[in-house]
Coordinates of C-alpha atoms and ligand atoms in Angstrom, one line a residue:
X1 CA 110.4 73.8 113.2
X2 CA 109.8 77.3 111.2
X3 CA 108.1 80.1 113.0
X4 CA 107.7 83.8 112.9
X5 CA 108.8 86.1 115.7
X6 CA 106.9 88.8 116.1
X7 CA 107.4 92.0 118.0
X8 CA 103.7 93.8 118.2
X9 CA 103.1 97.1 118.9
X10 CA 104.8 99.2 115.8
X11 CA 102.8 101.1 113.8
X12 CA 103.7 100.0 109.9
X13 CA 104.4 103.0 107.4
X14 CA 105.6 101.8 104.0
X15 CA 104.6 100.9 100.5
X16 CA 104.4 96.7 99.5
X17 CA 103.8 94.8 96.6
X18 CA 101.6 92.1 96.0
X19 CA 102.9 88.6 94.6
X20 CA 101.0 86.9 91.4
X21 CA 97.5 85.0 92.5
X22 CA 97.8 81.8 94.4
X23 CA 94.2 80.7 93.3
X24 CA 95.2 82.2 89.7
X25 CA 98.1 80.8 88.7
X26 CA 97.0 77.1 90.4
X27 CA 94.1 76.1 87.9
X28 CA 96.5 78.4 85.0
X29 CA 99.2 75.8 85.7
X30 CA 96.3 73.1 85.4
X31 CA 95.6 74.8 82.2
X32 CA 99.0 74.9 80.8
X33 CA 98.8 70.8 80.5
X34 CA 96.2 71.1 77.5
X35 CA 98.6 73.2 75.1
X36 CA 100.5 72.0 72.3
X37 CA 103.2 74.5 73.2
X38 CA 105.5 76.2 75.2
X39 CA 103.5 78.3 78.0
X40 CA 105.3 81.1 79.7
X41 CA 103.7 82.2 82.9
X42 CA 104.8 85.1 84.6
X43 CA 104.2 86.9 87.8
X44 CA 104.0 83.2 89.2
X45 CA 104.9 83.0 92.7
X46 CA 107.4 81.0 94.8
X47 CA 104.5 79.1 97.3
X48 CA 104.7 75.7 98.0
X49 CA 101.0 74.8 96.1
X50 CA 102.7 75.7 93.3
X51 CA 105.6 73.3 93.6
X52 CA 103.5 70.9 94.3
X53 CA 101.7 71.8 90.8
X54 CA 105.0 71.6 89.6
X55 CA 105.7 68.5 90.5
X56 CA 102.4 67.3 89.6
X57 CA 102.7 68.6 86.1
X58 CA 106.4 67.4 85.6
X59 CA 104.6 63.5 86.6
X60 CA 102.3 64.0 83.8
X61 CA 105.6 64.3 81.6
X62 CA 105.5 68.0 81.4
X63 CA 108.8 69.8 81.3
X64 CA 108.9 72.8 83.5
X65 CA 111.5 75.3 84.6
X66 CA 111.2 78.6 86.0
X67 CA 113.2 82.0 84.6
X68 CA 112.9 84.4 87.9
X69 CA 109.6 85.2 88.2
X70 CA 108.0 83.5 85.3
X71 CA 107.5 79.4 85.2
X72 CA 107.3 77.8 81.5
X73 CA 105.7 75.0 81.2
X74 CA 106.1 72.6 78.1
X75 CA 103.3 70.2 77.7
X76 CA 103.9 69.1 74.1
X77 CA 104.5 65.4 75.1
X78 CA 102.3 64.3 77.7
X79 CA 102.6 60.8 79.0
X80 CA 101.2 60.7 82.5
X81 CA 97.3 60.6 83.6
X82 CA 97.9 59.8 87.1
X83 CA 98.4 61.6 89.8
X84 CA 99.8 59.6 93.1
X85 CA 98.4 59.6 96.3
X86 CA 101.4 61.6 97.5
X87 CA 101.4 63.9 95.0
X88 CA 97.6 65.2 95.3
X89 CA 98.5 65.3 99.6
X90 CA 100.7 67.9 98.8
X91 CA 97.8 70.3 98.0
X92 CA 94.1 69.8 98.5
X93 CA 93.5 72.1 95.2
X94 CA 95.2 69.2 93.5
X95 CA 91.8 68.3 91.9
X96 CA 91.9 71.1 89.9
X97 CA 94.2 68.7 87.2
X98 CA 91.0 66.2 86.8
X99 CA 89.3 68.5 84.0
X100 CA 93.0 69.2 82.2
X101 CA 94.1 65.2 82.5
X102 CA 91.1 64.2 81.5
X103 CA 90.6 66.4 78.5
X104 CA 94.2 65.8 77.1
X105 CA 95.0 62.2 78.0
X106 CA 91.3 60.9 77.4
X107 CA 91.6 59.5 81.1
X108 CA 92.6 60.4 84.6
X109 CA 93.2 58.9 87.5
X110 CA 93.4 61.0 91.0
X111 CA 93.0 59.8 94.7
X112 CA 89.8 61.3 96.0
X113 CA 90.6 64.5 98.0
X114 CA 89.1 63.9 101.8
X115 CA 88.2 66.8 104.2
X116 CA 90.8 69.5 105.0
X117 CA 91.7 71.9 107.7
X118 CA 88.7 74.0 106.8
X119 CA 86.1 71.1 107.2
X120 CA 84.5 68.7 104.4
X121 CA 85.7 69.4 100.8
X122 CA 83.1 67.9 98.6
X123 CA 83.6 67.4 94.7
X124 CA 80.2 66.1 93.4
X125 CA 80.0 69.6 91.4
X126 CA 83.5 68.6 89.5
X127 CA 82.0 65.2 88.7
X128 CA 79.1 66.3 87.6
X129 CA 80.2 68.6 85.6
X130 CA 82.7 66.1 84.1
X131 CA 79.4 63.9 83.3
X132 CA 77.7 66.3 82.0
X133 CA 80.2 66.3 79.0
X134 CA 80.0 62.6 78.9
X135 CA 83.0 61.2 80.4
X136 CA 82.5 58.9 82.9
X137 CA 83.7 58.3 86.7
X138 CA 84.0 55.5 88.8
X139 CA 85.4 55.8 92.5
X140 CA 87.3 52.7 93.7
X141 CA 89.4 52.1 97.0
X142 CA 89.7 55.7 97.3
X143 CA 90.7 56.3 93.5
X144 CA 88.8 58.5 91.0
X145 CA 88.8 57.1 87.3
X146 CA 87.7 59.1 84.8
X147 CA 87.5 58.6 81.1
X148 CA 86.0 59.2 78.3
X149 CA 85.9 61.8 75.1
X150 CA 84.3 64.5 75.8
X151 CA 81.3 66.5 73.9
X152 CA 80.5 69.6 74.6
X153 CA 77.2 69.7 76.9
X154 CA 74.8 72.0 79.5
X155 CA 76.7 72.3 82.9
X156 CA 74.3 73.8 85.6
X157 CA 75.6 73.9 89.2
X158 CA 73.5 73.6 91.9
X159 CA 75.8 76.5 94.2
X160 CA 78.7 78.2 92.8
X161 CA 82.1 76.3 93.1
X162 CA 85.2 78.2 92.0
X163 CA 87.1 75.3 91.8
X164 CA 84.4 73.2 90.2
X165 CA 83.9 76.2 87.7
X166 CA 87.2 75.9 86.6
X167 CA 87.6 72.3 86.1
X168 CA 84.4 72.4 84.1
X169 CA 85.9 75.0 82.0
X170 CA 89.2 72.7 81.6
X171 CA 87.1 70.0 80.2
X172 CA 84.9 71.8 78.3
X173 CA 88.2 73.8 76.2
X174 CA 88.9 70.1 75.0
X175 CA 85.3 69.2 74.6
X176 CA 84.1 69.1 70.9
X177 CA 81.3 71.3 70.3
X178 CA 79.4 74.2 72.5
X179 CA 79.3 74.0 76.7
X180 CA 77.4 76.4 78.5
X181 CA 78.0 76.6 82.2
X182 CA 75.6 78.0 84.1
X183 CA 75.2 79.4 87.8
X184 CA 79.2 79.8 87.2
X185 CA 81.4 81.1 90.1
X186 CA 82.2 84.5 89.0
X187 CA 85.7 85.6 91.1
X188 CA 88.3 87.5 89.0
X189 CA 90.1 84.2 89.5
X190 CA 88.4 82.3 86.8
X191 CA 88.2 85.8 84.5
X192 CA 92.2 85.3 84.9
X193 CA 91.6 81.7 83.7
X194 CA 89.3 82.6 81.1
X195 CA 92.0 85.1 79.8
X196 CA 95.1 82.7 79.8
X197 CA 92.9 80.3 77.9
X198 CA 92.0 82.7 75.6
X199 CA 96.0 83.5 75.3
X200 CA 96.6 80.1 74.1
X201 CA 93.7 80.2 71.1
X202 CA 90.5 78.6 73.6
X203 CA 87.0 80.2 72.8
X204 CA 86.0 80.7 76.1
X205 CA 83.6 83.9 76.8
X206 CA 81.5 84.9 79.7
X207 CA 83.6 84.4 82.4
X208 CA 83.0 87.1 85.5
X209 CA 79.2 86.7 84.6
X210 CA 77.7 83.3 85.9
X211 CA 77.2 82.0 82.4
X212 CA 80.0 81.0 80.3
X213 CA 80.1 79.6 77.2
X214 CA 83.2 77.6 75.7
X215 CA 83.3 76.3 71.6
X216 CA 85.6 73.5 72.7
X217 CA 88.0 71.3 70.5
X218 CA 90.1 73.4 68.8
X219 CA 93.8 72.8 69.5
X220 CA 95.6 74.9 71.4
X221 CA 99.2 76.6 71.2
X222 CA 101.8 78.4 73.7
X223 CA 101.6 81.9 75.0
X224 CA 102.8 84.4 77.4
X225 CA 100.6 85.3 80.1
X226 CA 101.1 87.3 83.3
X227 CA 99.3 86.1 86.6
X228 CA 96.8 88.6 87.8
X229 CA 98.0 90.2 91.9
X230 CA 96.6 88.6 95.1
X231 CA 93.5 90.5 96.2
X232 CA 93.8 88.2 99.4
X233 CA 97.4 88.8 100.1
X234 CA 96.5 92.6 99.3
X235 CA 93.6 92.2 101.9
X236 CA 96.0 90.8 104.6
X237 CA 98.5 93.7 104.2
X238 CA 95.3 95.8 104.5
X239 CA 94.1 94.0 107.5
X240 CA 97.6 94.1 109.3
X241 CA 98.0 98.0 109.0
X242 CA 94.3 98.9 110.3
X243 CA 95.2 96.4 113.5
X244 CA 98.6 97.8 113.9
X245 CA 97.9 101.5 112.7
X246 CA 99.8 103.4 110.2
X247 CA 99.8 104.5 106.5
X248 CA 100.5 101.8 104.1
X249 CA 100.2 101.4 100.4
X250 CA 99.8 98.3 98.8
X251 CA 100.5 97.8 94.5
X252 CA 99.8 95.1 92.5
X253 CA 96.0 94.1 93.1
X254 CA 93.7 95.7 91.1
X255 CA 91.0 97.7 93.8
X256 CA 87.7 97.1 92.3
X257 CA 88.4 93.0 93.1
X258 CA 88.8 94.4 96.8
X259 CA 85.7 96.7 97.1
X260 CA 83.7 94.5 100.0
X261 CA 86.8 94.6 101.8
X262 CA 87.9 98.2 101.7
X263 CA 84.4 99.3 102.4
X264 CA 84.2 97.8 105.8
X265 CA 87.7 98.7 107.1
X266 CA 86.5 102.1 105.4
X267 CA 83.7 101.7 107.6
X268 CA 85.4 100.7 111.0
X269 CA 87.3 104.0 110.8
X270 CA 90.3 103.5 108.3
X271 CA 90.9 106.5 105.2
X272 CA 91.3 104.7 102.1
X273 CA 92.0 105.4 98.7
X274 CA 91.7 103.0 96.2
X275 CA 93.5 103.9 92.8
X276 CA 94.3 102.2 89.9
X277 CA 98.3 102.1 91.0
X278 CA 98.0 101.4 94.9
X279 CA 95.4 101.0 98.0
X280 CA 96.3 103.1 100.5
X281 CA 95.1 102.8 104.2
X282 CA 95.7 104.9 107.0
X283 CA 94.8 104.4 110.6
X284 CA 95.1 107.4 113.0
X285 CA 91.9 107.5 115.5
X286 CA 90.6 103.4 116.8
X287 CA 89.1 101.0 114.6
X288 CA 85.3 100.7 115.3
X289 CA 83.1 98.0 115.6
X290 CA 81.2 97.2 111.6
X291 CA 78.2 95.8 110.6
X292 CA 77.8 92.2 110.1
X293 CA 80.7 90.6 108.1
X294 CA 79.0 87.8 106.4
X295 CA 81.3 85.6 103.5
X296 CA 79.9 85.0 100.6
X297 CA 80.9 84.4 96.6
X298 CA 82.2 86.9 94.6
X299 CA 81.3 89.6 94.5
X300 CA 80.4 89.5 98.0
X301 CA 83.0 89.4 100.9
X302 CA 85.9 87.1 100.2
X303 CA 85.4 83.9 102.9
X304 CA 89.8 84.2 102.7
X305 CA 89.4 87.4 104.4
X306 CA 87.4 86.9 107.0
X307 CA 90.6 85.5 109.4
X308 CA 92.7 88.3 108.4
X309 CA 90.0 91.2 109.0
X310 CA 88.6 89.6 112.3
X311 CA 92.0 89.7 113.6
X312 CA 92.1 93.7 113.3
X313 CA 88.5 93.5 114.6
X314 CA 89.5 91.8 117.5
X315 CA 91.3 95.2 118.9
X316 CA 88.4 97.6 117.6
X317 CA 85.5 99.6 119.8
X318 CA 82.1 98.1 120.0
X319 CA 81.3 94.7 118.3
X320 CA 81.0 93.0 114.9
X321 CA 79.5 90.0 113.9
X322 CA 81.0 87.6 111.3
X323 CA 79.2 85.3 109.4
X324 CA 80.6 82.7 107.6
X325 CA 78.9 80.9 105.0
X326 CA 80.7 79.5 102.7
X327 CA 83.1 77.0 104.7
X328 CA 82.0 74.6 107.7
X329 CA 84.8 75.0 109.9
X330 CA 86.6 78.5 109.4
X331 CA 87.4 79.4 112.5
X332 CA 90.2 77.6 113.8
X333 CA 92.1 80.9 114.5
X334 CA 89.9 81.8 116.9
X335 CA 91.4 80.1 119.9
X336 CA 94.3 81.2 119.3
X337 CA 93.9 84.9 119.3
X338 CA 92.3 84.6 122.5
X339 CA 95.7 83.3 124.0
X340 CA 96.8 86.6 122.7
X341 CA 93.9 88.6 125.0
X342 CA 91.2 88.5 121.7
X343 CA 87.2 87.8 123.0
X344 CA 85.4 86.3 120.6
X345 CA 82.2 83.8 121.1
X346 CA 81.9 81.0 117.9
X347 CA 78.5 79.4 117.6
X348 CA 78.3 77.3 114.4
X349 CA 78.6 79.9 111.9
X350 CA 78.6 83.0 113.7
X351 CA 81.1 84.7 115.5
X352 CA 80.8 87.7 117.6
X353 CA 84.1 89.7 118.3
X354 CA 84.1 92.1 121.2
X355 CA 87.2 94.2 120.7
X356 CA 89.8 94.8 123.4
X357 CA 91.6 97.8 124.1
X358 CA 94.9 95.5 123.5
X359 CA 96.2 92.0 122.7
X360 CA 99.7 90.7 124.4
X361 CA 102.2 89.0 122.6
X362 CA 101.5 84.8 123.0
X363 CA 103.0 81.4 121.2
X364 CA 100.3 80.7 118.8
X365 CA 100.0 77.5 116.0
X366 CA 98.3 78.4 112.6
X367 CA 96.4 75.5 111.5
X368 CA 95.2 76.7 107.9
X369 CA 96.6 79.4 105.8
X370 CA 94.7 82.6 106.0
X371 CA 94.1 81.3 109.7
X372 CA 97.8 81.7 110.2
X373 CA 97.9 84.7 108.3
X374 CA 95.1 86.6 110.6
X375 CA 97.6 85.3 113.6
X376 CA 100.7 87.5 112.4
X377 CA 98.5 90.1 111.6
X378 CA 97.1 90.2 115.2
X379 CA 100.6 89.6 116.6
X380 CA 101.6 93.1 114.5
X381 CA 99.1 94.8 117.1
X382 CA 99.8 93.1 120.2
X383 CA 102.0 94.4 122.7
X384 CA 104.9 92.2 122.8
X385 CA 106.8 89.1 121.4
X386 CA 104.6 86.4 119.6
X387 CA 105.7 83.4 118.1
X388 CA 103.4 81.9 115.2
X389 CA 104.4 78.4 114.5
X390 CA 102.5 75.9 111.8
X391 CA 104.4 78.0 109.0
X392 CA 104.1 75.3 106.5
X393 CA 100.4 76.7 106.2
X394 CA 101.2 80.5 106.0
X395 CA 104.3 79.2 103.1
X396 CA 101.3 78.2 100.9
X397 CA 100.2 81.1 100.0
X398 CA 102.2 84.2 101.2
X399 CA 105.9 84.3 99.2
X400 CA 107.5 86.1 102.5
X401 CA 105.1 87.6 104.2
X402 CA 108.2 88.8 107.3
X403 CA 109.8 90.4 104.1
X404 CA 106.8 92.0 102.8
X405 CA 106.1 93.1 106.5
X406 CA 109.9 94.5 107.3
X407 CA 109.5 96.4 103.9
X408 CA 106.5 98.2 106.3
X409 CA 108.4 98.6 109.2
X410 CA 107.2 95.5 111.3
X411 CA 109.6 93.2 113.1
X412 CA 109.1 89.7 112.0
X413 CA 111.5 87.6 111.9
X414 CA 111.6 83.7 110.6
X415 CA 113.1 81.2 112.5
X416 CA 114.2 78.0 112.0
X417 CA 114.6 76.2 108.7
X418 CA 113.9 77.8 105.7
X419 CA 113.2 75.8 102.6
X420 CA 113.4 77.7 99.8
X421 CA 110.9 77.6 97.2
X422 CA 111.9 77.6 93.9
Ligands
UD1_501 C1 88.5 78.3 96.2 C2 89.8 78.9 96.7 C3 89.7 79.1 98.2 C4 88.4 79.9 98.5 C5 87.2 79.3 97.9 C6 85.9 80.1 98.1 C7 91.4 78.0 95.1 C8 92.6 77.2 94.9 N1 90.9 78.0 96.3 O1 88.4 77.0 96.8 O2 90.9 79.9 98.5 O3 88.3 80.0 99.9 O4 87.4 79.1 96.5 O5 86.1 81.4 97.6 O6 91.0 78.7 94.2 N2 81.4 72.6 97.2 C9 80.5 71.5 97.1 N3 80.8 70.6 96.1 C10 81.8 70.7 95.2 C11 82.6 71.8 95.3 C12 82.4 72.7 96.3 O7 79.6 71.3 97.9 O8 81.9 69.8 94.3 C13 81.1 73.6 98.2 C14 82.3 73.7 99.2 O9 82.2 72.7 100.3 C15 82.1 75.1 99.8 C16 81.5 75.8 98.6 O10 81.1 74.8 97.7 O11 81.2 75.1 100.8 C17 82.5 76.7 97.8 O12 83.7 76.0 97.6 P1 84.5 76.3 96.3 O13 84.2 77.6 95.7 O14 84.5 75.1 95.5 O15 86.0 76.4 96.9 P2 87.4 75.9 96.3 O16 87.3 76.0 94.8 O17 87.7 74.6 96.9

C-alpha cells in the first residue's frame, strides 16, 4: 500500500511548477475522438484519469502514444462506441466521452455513472442536453444507449454543470446546424475546450460567458494544442505554504483564474503577488481567521479548494466558516484532520473551523482527491511524522505532488509501490 510520509513543521521556500489541467486535458482527450486527424496534446499530465482516458480512447479504436510531455491521439478510424463497465470505473468523469461517441459513431453506449466519494453524481443535464439535439437515450440494466444524428438545437440548463457544458458542446461540434447553450458553466476549463476545438477547425464561440454558440457539422482536422496549468494544483501549493509558512512561488497557472482564492489567503494574512509569470506567497506573522468561504461556480470560489484551504485554516487565529454549495458530501477530510489536533464542527453544508495554535503529526486515509491533498498539506504544518495513505486518490490528479513539495523544501516521502504513470 502507497503512502506519503510526512515530516511537518518546515517552513517551504522554493519556486514549483504547475502540471497541465486535470479537468482540461480530460474532456480535450474526449474531444480528440471527433477529429479526422492526428491531435497532439501537449502539457498533458501523467495522472491516472488520464490513463484511464487513454485506455478508454484506445477501446474506441483510437491509436494513442505519448512523446514526453505531449499525448497524440489518432482518431482517424474509429471503431468502438462502447465503453465497458470496467473501463468507465476507472474514472467517474468517464461520461465526459457520451457527447464525443455519440457525435462520431452516431451511437454510444456507457454504463450509467453511480454516486462517488463526493456524494450523488447526477447526469440528467448531460442527457438532456443530448435530447435537446435530438438523439435519443434509453437506460437499461444499468446501461446508457444513446443514438441518433444530431441537429443542432436550444440547450438551456437548469444550474451550471461543467461537465454537462462540455458534453453538450461535444455533441453540438458534430451537430448540423446552430446550438446555443445557455446558462453555460463558465470555468477557464471549458474556455480551454472551446480553444482546442477551435484548434481543430470547430466554430465554437462564447465560451467563459454562460452563452455559447457552436455552428456544428463541419469536419474537423488535427492540431497542436497545449493544455492550459492547474489553477487547483496551483491553489494547493498556495494552500500548503500559508499552513506551513514560507515564501514560495508557483509558475504555470495563469493568476486571474485564481483571484477568489488568492484574495482570502491575501486576507488571512499572507503577502501575495500575482504576476503574469508566478504567484508568490509569503507567510511571516499567523494566518487569521477569514470571512465566510462559500464554493460556488466560476467565477466564485473553486469547490476543489475548499479541502486544501481549510486545511491551512485549521492552524489560523480566530474562526472561518466554509460553505459548501456545490457538492453534497465534501467533507470527508474533516475527520481526519482532527486526528491530527484540527477543530472543526460540520453540520450539513457548513463547517466552522476554529484554528489551533498547532496540529501533531497522525496516520491519516484520504478518501477523495483534493480531500487527500488538504491532508498533506496539513501534515506540511503539523509538528511531526504523518503518514497519508489512500494515495490512489491524491495519484488522480497531482503528477508528484512529494516531488513538487521536496523541490520547496518539505520532507515527503512516498512509500510503498509506485506505479508509474505513463
Ligand atoms: C467538474 C470537475 C470537478 C469540480 C466540479 C465543480 C472535471 C473532470 N471535474 O465536475 O473537479 O469539482 O466540476 O467545479 O472537470 N449536476 C446535476 N446534474 C447533472 C450534472 C451535475 O445535478 O447532470 C450537479 C452536481 O451534482 C453538482 C453540480 O451540478 O452539484 C455541479 O457539478 P458539475 O459542474 O457537473 O461537476 P463535474 O462536471 O462533475
Amino acid at each position: 500500500m502507497s503512502a506519503f510520509v510526512v515530516q511537518g513543521g518546515r517552513r517551504l521556500e522554493g519556486s514549483v511548477q504547475v502540471h497541465g489541467a486535470k479537468n482540461s486535458v480530460l474532456p480535450i482527450l474526449a474531444a480528440s475522438l471527433l477529429s479526422g486527424g492526428e491531435c497532439v496534446i501537449k502539457n498533458c499530465p501523467r495522472l491516472s484519469d488520464v490513463a484511464a482516458s487513454v485506455e478508454i480512447l484506445r477501446h474506441l479504436g483510437c491509436r494513442v502514444r505519448r512523446e514526453e510531455d505531449a499525448v497524440i491521439v489518432d482518431a482517424s478510424q474509429p471503431t468502438g462506441w462502447e465503453v465497458p463497465d470496467e473501463l468507465m470505473r476507472e474514472m467517474r468523469s468517464s461520461v465526459i466521452f457520451l457527447g464525443a461517441i455519440l457525435g462520431r459513431m452516431g451511437r454510444a453506449k456507457l454504463c450509467a455513472p453511480g454516486g462517488c466519494e463526493l456524494g450523488p453524481r447526477p447526469i440528467d443535464l448531460h442527457l438532456a442536453a443530448i435530447r435537446a439535439l435530438g438523439g435519443t437515450v434509453e437506460e437499461e440494466g444499468g446501461s446508457l444507449l444513446c443514438s441518433g444524428a444530431l441537429r443542432g438545437g436550444e440547450i438551456v440548463f437548469s444550474l451550471r454543470s461543467v461537465g454537462a457544458t462540455e458534453n453538450a458542446m461535444l455533441s453540438a461540434v458534430c451537430a448540423q446546424g446552430q446550438t446555443t447553450i445557455t446558462n453555460a458553466a463558465r470555468e477557464p476549463e471549458i474556455v480551454d475546450l472551446q480553444n482546442f476545438l477551435r484548434c481543430l477547425g470547430a466554430d465554437v464561440q462564447g465560451a467563459g460567458s454562460s452563452v455559447i454558440t457552436i455552428r456544428g457539422g463541419r469536419p474537423l482536422h488535427g492540431g497542436e494544442f497545449t493544455v492550459m496549468g492547474d489553477r487547483i494544483v496551483a491553489a494547493t501549493y498556495l494552500a500548503a505554504a500559508a499552513a506551513a509558512g514560507g515564501d514560495v512561488q508557483v509558475t504555470g497557472a495563469d493568476w486571474r483564474h485564481l483571484s477568489t482564492v488568492t484574495a482570502v489567503l491575501a486576507e488571512a494574512g499572507c503577502t501575495v503577488e500575482s504576476g503574469l509569470r508566478a504567484i508568490r506567497l509569503r507567510r511571516t506573522g499567523p494566518l487569521r481567521g477569514v470571512r465566510p468561504v462559500r464554493t460556488a461556480p466560476y467565477p466564485g470560489f473553486p469547490t476543489d479548494a475548499q479541502a486544501p484551504l481549510m486545511a491551512a485554516m485549521t492552524v489560523s487565529t480566530g474562526a472561518t466558516v466554509f460553505v459548501e454549495n456545490i457538492f453534497e458530501s465534501r467533507y470527508r477530510h474533516v475527520d481526519e484532520l482532527a486526528r491530527m489536533g484540527a477543530d472543526i464542527r460540520v453540520e450539513g453544508r457548513v463547517a466552522v473551523v476554529y484554528g489551533v495554535p498547532a496540529l501533531h503529526g497522525a496516520p491519516v486515509q484520504a478518501a477523495d482527491l483534493r480531500g487527500g491533498a488538504a491532508l498533506v498539506v496539513a501534515a506540511l504544518a503539523a509538528r511531526g511524522e504523518s503518514v497519508v495513505t489512500g494515495v490512489q486518490h491524491i495519484d488522480r490528479g497531482y503528477q508528484d505532488l512529494a516531488g513538487d513539495l521536496d523541490l520547496l523544501g518539505a520532507q515527503v516521502k512516498r512509500s510503498g509501490e509506485f506505479v508509474k504513470i505513463t
